Short mmCIF file of C-alpha atoms (C1' of nucleotides) in Angstrom, two decimals:
data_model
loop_
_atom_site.label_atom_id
_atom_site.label_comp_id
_atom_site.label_asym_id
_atom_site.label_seq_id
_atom_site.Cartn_x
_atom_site.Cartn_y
_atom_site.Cartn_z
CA UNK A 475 95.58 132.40 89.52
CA UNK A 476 97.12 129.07 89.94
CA UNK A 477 95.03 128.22 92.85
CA UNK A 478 93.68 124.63 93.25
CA UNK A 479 95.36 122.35 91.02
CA UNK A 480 93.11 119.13 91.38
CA UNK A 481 95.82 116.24 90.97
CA UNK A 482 94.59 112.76 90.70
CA UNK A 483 95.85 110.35 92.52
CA UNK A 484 98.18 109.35 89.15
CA UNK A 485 99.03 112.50 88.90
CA UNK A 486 101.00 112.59 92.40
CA UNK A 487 102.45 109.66 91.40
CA UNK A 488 103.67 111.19 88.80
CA UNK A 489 105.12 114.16 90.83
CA UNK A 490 106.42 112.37 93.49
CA UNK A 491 108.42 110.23 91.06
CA UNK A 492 109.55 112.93 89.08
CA UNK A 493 110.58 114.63 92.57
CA UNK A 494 112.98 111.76 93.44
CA UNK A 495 114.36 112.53 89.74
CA UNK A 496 113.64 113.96 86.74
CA UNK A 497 111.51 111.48 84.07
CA UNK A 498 110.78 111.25 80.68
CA UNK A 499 107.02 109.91 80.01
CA UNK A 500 108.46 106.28 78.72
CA UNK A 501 110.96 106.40 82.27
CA UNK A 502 107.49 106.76 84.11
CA UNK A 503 105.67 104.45 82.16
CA UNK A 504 108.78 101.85 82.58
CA UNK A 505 108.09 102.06 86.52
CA UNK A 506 104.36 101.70 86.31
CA UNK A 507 104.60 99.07 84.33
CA UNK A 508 107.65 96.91 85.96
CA UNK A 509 106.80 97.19 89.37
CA UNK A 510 103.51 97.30 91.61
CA UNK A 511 103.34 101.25 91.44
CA UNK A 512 101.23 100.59 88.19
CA UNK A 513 98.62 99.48 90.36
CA UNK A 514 97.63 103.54 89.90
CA UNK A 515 97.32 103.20 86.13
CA UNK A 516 99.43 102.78 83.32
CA UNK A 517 99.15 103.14 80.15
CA UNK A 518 100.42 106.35 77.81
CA UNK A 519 96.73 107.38 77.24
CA UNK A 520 96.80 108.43 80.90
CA UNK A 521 100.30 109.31 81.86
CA UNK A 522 101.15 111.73 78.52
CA UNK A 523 97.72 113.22 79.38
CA UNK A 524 98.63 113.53 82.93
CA UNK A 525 102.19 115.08 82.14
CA UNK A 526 100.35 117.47 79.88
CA UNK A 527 98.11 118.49 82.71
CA UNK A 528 100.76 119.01 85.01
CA UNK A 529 102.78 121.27 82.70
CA UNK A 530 99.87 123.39 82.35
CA UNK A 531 99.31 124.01 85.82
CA UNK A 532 102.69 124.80 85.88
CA UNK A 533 103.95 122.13 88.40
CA UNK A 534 106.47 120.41 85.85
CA UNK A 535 108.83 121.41 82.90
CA UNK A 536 110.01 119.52 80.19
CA UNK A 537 112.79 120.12 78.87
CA UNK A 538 113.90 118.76 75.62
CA UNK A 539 116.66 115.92 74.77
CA UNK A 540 117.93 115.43 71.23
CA UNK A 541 117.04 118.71 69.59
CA UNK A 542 117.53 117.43 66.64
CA UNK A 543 115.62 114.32 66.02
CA UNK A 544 111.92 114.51 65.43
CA UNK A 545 110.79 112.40 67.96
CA UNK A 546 113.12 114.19 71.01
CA UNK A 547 113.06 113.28 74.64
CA UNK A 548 111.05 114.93 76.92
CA UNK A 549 112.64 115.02 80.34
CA UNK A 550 110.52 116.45 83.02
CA UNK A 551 111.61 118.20 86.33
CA UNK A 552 109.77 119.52 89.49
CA UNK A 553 108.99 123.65 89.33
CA UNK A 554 109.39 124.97 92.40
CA UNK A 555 105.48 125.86 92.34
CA UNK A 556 105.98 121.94 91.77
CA UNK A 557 107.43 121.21 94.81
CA UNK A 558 105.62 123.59 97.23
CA UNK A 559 102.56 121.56 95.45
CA UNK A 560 103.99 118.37 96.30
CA UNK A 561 104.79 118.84 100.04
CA UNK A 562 101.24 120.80 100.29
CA UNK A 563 99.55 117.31 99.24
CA UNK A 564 101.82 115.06 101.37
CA UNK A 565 100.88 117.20 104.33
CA UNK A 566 97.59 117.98 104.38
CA UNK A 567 95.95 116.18 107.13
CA UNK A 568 94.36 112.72 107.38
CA UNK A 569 90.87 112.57 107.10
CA UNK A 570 88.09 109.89 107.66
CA UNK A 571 87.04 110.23 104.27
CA UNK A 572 90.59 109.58 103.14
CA UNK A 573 90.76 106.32 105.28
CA UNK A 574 87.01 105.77 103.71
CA UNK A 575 87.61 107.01 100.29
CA UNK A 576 90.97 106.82 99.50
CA UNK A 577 93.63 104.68 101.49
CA UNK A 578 95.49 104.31 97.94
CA UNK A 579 95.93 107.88 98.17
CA UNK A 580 97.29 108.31 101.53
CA UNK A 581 99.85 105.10 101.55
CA UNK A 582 101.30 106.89 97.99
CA UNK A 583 101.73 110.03 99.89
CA UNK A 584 103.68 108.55 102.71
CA UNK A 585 105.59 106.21 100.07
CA UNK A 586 107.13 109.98 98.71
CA UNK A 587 107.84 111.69 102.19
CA UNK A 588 111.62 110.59 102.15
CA UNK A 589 113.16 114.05 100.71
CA UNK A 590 109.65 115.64 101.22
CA UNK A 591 108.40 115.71 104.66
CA UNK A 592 110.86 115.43 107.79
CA UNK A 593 110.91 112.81 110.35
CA UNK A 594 108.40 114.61 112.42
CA UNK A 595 105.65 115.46 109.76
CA UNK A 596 106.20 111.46 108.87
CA UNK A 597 105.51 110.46 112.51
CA UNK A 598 102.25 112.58 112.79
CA UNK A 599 101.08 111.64 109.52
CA UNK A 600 101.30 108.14 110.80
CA UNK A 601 99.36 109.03 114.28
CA UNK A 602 96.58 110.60 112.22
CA UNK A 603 96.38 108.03 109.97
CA UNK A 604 96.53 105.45 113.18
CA UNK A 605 93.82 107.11 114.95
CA UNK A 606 91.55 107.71 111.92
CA UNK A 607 91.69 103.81 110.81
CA UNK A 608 90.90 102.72 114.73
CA UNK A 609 88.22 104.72 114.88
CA UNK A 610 87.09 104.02 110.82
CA UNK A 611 87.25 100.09 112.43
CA UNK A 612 85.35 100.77 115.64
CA UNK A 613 82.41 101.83 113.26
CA UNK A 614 82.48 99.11 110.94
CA UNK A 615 82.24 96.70 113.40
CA UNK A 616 79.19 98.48 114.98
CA UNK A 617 77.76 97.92 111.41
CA UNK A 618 78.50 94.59 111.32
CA UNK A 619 77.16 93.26 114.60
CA UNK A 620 74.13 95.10 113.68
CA UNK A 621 73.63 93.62 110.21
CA UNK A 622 74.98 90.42 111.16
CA UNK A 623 71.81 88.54 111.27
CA UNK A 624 70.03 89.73 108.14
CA UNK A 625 73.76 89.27 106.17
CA UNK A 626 73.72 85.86 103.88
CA UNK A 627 77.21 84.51 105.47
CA UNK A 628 79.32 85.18 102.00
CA UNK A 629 78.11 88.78 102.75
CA UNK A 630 79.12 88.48 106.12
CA UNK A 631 82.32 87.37 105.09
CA UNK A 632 82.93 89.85 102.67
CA UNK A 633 82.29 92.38 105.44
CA UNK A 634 84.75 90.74 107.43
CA UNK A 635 87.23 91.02 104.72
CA UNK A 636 86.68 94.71 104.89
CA UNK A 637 87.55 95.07 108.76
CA UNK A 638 90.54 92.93 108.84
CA UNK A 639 91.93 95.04 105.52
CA UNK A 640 91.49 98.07 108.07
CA UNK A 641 92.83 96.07 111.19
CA UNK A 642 95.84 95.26 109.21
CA UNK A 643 96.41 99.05 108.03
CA UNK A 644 96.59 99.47 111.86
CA UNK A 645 98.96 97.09 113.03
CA UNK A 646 101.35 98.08 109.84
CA UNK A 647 101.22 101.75 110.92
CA UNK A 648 101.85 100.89 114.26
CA UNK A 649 104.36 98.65 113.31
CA UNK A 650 106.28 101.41 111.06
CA UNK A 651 105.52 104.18 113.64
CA UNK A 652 107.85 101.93 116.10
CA UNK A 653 110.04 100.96 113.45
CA UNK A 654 110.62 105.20 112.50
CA UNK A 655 110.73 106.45 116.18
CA UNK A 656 112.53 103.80 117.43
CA UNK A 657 115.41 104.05 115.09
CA UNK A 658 116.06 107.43 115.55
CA UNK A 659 113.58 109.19 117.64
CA UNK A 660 114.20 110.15 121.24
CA UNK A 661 115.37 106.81 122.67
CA UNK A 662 112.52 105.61 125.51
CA UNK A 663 111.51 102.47 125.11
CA UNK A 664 108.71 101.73 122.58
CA UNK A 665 106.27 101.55 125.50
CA UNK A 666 102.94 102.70 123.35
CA UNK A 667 101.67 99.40 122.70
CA UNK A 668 98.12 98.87 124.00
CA UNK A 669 95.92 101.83 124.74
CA UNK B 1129 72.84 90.47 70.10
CA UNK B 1130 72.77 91.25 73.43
CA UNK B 1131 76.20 89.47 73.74
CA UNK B 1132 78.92 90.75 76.11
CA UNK B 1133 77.33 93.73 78.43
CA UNK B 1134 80.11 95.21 80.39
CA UNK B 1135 78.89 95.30 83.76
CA UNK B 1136 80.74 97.99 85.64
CA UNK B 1137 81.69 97.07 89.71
CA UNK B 1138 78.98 99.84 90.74
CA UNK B 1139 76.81 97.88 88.45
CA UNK B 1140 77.35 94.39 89.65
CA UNK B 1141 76.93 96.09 93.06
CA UNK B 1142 73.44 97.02 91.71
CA UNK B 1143 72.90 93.87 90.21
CA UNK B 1144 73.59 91.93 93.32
CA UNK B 1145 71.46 93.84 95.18
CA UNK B 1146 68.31 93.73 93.39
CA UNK B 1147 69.05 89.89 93.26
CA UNK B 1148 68.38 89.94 96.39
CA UNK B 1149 65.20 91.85 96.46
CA UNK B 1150 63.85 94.18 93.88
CA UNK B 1151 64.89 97.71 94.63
CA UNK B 1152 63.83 101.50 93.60
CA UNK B 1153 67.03 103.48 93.26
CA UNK B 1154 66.55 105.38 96.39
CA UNK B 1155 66.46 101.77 97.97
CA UNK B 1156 70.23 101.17 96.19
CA UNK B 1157 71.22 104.67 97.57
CA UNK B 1158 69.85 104.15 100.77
CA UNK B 1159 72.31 100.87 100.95
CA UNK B 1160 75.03 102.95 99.49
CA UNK B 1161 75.11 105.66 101.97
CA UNK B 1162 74.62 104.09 104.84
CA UNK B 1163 76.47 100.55 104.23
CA UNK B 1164 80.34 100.08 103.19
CA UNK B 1165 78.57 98.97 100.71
CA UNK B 1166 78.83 102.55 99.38
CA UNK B 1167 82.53 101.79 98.91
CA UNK B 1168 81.24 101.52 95.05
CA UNK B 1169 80.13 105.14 95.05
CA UNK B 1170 76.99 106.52 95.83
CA UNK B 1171 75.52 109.04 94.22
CA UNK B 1172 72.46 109.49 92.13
CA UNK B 1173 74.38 110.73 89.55
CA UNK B 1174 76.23 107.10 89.05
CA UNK B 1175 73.04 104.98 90.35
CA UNK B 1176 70.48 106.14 87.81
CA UNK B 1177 72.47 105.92 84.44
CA UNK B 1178 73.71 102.75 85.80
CA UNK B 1179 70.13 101.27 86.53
CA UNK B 1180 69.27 102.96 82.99
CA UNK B 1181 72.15 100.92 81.51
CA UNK B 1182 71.12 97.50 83.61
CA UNK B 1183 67.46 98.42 81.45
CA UNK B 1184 68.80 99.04 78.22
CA UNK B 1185 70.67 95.80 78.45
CA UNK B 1186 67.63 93.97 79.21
CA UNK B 1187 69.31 92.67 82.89
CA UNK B 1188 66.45 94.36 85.01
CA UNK B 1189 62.92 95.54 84.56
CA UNK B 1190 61.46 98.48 86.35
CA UNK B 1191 58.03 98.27 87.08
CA UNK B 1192 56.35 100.99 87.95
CA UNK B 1193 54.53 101.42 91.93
CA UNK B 1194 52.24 104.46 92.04
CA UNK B 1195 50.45 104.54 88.47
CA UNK B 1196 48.96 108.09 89.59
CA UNK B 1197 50.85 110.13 91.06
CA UNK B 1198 53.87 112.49 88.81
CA UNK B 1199 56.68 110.30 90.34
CA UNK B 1200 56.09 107.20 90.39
CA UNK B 1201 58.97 104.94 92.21
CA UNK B 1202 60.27 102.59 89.80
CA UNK B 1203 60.98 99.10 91.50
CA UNK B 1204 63.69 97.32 89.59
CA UNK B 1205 63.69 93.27 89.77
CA UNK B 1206 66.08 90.94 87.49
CA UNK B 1207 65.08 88.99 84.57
CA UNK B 1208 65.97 85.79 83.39
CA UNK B 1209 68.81 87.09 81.31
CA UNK B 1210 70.02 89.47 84.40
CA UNK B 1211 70.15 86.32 86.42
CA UNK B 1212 72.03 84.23 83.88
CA UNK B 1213 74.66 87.40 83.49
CA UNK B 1214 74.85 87.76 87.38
CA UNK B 1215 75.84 83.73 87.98
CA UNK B 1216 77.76 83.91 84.80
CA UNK B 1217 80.02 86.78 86.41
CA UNK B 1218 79.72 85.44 89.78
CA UNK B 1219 81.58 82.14 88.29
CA UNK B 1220 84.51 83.60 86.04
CA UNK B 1221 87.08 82.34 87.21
CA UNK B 1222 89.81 84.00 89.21
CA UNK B 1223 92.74 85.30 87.19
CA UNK B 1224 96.01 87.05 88.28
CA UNK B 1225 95.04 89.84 86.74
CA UNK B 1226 91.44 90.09 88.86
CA UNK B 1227 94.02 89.96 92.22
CA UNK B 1228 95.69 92.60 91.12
CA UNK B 1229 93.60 94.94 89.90
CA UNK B 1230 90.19 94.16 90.91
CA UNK B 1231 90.67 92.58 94.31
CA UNK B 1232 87.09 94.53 94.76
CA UNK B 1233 85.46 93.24 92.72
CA UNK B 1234 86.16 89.90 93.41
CA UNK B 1235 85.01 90.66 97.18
CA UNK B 1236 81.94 92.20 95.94
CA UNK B 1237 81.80 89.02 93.81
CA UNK B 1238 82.23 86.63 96.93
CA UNK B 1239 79.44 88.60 98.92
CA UNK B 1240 76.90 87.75 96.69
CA UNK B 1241 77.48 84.18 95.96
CA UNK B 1242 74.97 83.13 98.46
CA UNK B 1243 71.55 82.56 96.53
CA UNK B 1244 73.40 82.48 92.96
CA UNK B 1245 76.13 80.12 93.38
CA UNK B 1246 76.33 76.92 94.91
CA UNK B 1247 78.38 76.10 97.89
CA UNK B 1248 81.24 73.98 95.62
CA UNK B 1249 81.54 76.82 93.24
CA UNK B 1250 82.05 78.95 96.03
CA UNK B 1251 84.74 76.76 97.50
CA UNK B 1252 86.70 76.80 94.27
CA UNK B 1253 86.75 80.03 94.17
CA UNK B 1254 87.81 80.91 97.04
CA UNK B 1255 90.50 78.19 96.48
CA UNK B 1256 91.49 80.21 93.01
CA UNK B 1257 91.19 82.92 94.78
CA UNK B 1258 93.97 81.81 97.57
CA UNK B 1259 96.21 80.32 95.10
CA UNK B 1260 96.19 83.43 92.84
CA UNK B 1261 96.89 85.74 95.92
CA UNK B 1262 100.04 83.32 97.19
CA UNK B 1263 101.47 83.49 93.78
CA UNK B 1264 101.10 87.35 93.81
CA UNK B 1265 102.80 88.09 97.14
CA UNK B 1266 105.50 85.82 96.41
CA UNK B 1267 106.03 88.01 93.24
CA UNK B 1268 105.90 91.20 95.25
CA UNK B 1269 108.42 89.88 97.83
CA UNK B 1270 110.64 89.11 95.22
CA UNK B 1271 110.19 92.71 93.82
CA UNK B 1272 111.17 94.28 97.14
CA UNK B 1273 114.10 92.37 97.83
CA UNK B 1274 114.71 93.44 94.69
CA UNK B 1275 114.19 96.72 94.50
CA UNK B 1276 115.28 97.20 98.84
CA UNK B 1277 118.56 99.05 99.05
CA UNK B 1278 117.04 101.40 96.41
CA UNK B 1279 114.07 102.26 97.65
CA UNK B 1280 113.80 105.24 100.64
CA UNK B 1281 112.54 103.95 103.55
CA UNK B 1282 109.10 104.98 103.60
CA UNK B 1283 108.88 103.66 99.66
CA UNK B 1284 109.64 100.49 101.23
CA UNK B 1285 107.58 101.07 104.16
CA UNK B 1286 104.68 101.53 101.65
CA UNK B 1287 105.68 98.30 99.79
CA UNK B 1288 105.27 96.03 102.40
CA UNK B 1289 101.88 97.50 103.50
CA UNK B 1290 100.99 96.31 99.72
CA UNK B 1291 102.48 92.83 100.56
CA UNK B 1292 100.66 92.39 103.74
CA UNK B 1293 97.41 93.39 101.80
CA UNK B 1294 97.79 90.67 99.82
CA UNK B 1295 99.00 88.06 102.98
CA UNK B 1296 95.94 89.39 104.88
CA UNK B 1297 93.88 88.76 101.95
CA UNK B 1298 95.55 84.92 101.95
CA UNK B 1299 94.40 84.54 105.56
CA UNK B 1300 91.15 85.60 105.82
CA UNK B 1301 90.63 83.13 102.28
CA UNK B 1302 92.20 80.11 104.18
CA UNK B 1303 89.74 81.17 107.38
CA UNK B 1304 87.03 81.51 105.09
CA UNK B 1305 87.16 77.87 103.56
CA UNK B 1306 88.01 76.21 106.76
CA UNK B 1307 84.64 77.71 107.93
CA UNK B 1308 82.79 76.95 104.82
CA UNK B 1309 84.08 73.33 104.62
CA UNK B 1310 84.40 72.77 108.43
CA UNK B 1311 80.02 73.85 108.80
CA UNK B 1312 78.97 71.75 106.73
CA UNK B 1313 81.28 70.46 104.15
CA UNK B 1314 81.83 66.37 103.70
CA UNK B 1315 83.19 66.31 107.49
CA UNK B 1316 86.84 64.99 107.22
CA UNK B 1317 89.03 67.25 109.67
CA UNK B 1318 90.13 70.00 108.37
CA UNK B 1319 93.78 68.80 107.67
CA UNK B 1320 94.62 71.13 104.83
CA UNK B 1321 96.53 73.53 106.52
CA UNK B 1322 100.14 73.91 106.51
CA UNK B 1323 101.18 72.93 102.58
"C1'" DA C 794 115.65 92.28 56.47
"C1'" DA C 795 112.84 91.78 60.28
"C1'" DT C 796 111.79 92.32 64.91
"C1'" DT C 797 112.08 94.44 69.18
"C1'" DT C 798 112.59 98.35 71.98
"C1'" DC C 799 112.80 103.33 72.57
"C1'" DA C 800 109.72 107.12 72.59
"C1'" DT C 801 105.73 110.02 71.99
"C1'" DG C 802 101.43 110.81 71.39
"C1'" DT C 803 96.00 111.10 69.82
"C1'" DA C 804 90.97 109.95 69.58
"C1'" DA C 805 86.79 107.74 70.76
"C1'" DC C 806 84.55 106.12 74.50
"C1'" DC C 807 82.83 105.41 79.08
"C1'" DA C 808 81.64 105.82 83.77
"C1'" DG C 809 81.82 108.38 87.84
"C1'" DT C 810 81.71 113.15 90.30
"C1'" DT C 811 79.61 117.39 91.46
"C1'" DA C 812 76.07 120.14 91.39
"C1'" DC C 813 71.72 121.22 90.19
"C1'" DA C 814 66.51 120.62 89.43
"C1'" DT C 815 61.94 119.06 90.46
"C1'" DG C 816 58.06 118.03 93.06
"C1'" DA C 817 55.26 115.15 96.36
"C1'" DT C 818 54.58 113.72 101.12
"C1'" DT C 819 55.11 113.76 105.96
"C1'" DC C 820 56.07 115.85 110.21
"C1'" DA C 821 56.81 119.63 113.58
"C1'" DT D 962 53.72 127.08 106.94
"C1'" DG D 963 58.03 125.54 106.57
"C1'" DA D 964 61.45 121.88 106.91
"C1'" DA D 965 62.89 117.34 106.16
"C1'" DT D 966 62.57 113.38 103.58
"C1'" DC D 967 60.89 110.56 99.76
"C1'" DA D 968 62.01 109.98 95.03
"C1'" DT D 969 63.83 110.66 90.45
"C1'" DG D 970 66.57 112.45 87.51
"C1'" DT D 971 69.92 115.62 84.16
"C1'" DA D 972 74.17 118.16 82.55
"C1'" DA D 973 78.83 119.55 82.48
"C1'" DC D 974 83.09 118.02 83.50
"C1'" DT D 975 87.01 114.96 84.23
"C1'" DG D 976 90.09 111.45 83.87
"C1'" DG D 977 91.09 106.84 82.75
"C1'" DT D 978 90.73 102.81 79.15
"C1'" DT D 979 91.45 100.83 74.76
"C1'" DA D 980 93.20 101.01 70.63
"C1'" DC D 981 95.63 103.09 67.27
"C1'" DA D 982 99.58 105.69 64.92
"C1'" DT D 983 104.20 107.07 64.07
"C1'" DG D 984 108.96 106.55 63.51
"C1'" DA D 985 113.94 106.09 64.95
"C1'" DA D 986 117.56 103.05 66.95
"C1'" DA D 987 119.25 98.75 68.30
"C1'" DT D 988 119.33 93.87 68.05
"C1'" DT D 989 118.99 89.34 65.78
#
DNA sequence: AATTTCATGTAACCAGTTACATGATTCA
DNA sequence: TGAATCATGTAACTGGTTACATGAAATT
């Protein structure tokens, strides 16, 4: 029955936050609002909604604070239907239309693997990710040099914009997929720079 | 009465593009699926209403190519008021809140400056643009140092790949305006880097 | 006493998504 | 003749935005 819960992408944020600990809706607005996390939304005519939703798919409870007052405190927690939900999302696998469609998606994901994921489902999400942007990158580049001479230059220049957004996604995931694997992988040497 | 349309980023896409040269909506979704252009959507299902919208507003005028036949293809080209809108949104100035929620837009903006804006009032904003991104990042960095020791690492893993958004964002503007000034700007060496 | 902050929500609106529908024209 | 492509659209659904509403507790 409960088969395919479609979660927005504020809705995992949501669940991931409420997986590091349990959240009332104001606590969740509080971190939308305060720090850059509320880039995914905000305000409480899409997060109450979005809790709502959530309950009913049976992925969080709330359970109530201060019974007796008549506007009590609604603290949510993970189900565990929750939880298998959340580390289904985290690891499904990368896919060009994610790097395409939805790179806001994917770097929330990996922001909520600590106390999801393991080490190793971490790493490979990272490789996938890696090898998805290079080749994402390869293509728009193609694009590029074959547009290049009808493009005005602003549009040029906007297109540029796009590739080095993408280059950069590459060098931080390489960067972090050193940073992870170095610290405690296997000790070799970091010797995977370059192709 | 027609005051204040609110012009959509898949609209402004439109917009731009049929500034360029009048287009039929399968010439938009053409663009759209096979440019990263189609970044702003895609689909008829968004392109139509939207082109319907530009009508009702009075920004674009579809005239109609095959009297005859039971489909005709509707060519859309701007009028006057569609080109006043277009520079007017193509010159708003750059506010904080455009970084950080509609960096898009303002790239979309950028790309169609040529043949609507001048070269100065593409200068400054690039320049707003720049000085609105350096105050951002700062912000962020503050934020993470912040928020560090709390955060797991791939939370702050996810943070910085925000920050360096923004920092890539910085360079390619400072690139941008060397090359903008450099080609053909009052020639004075470019001596503005480095604050 | 007044303001701010805690705390929860609803309702109207809007735009985009998915999926479907239609039919002409061109090409194999 | 049948498939692909040109070409235009609609309808149901979904989720986010803005703006509003309510009221208790804490602060000034």
């Amino acid at each position: 029955m409960t088969r395919e819960a479609h979660i927005s992408t504020l809705s995992l944020a949501v669940l991931g936050l409420i997986s590091q600990r349990p959240c009332s809706g104001y606590d969740l607005r509080k971190v939308f609002s305060t720090t850059p996390m509320g880039h995914f939304s905000s305000s409480p005519g899409a997060i109450y909604p979005a809790l709502q939703r959530l309950e009913k798919a049976g992925l969080v409870v709330g359970t109530v604070e201060n019974k007796k007052t008549l506007r009590p405190r609604q603290v949510y927690s993970l189900t565990d239907e929750g939880k298998r939900e959340l580390k289904d999302r985290l690891s499904r696998p990368v896919t060009r239309d994610d790097v395409i469609w939805r790179v806001d998606d994917l770097l929330l994901r990996f922001a909520f693997m600590d106390g999801v994921l393991g080490r190793d489902a971490t790493v490979s999400f990272l490789k996938d990710f890696l090898s998805n942007i290079e080749t994402y990158v390869v293509s728009l580049q193609e694009h590029l040099n074959a547009a290049r001479e009808h493009l005005p230059p602003t549009g040029r220049f906007a297109m540029e914009n796009g590739i080095e957004q993408y280059e950069m996604q590459a060098r931080w995931a390489r960067r972090v997929l050193g940073e992870i694997q170095g610290i405690q992988g296997n000790q070799r040497n970091s010797k995977e720079e370059e192709s």
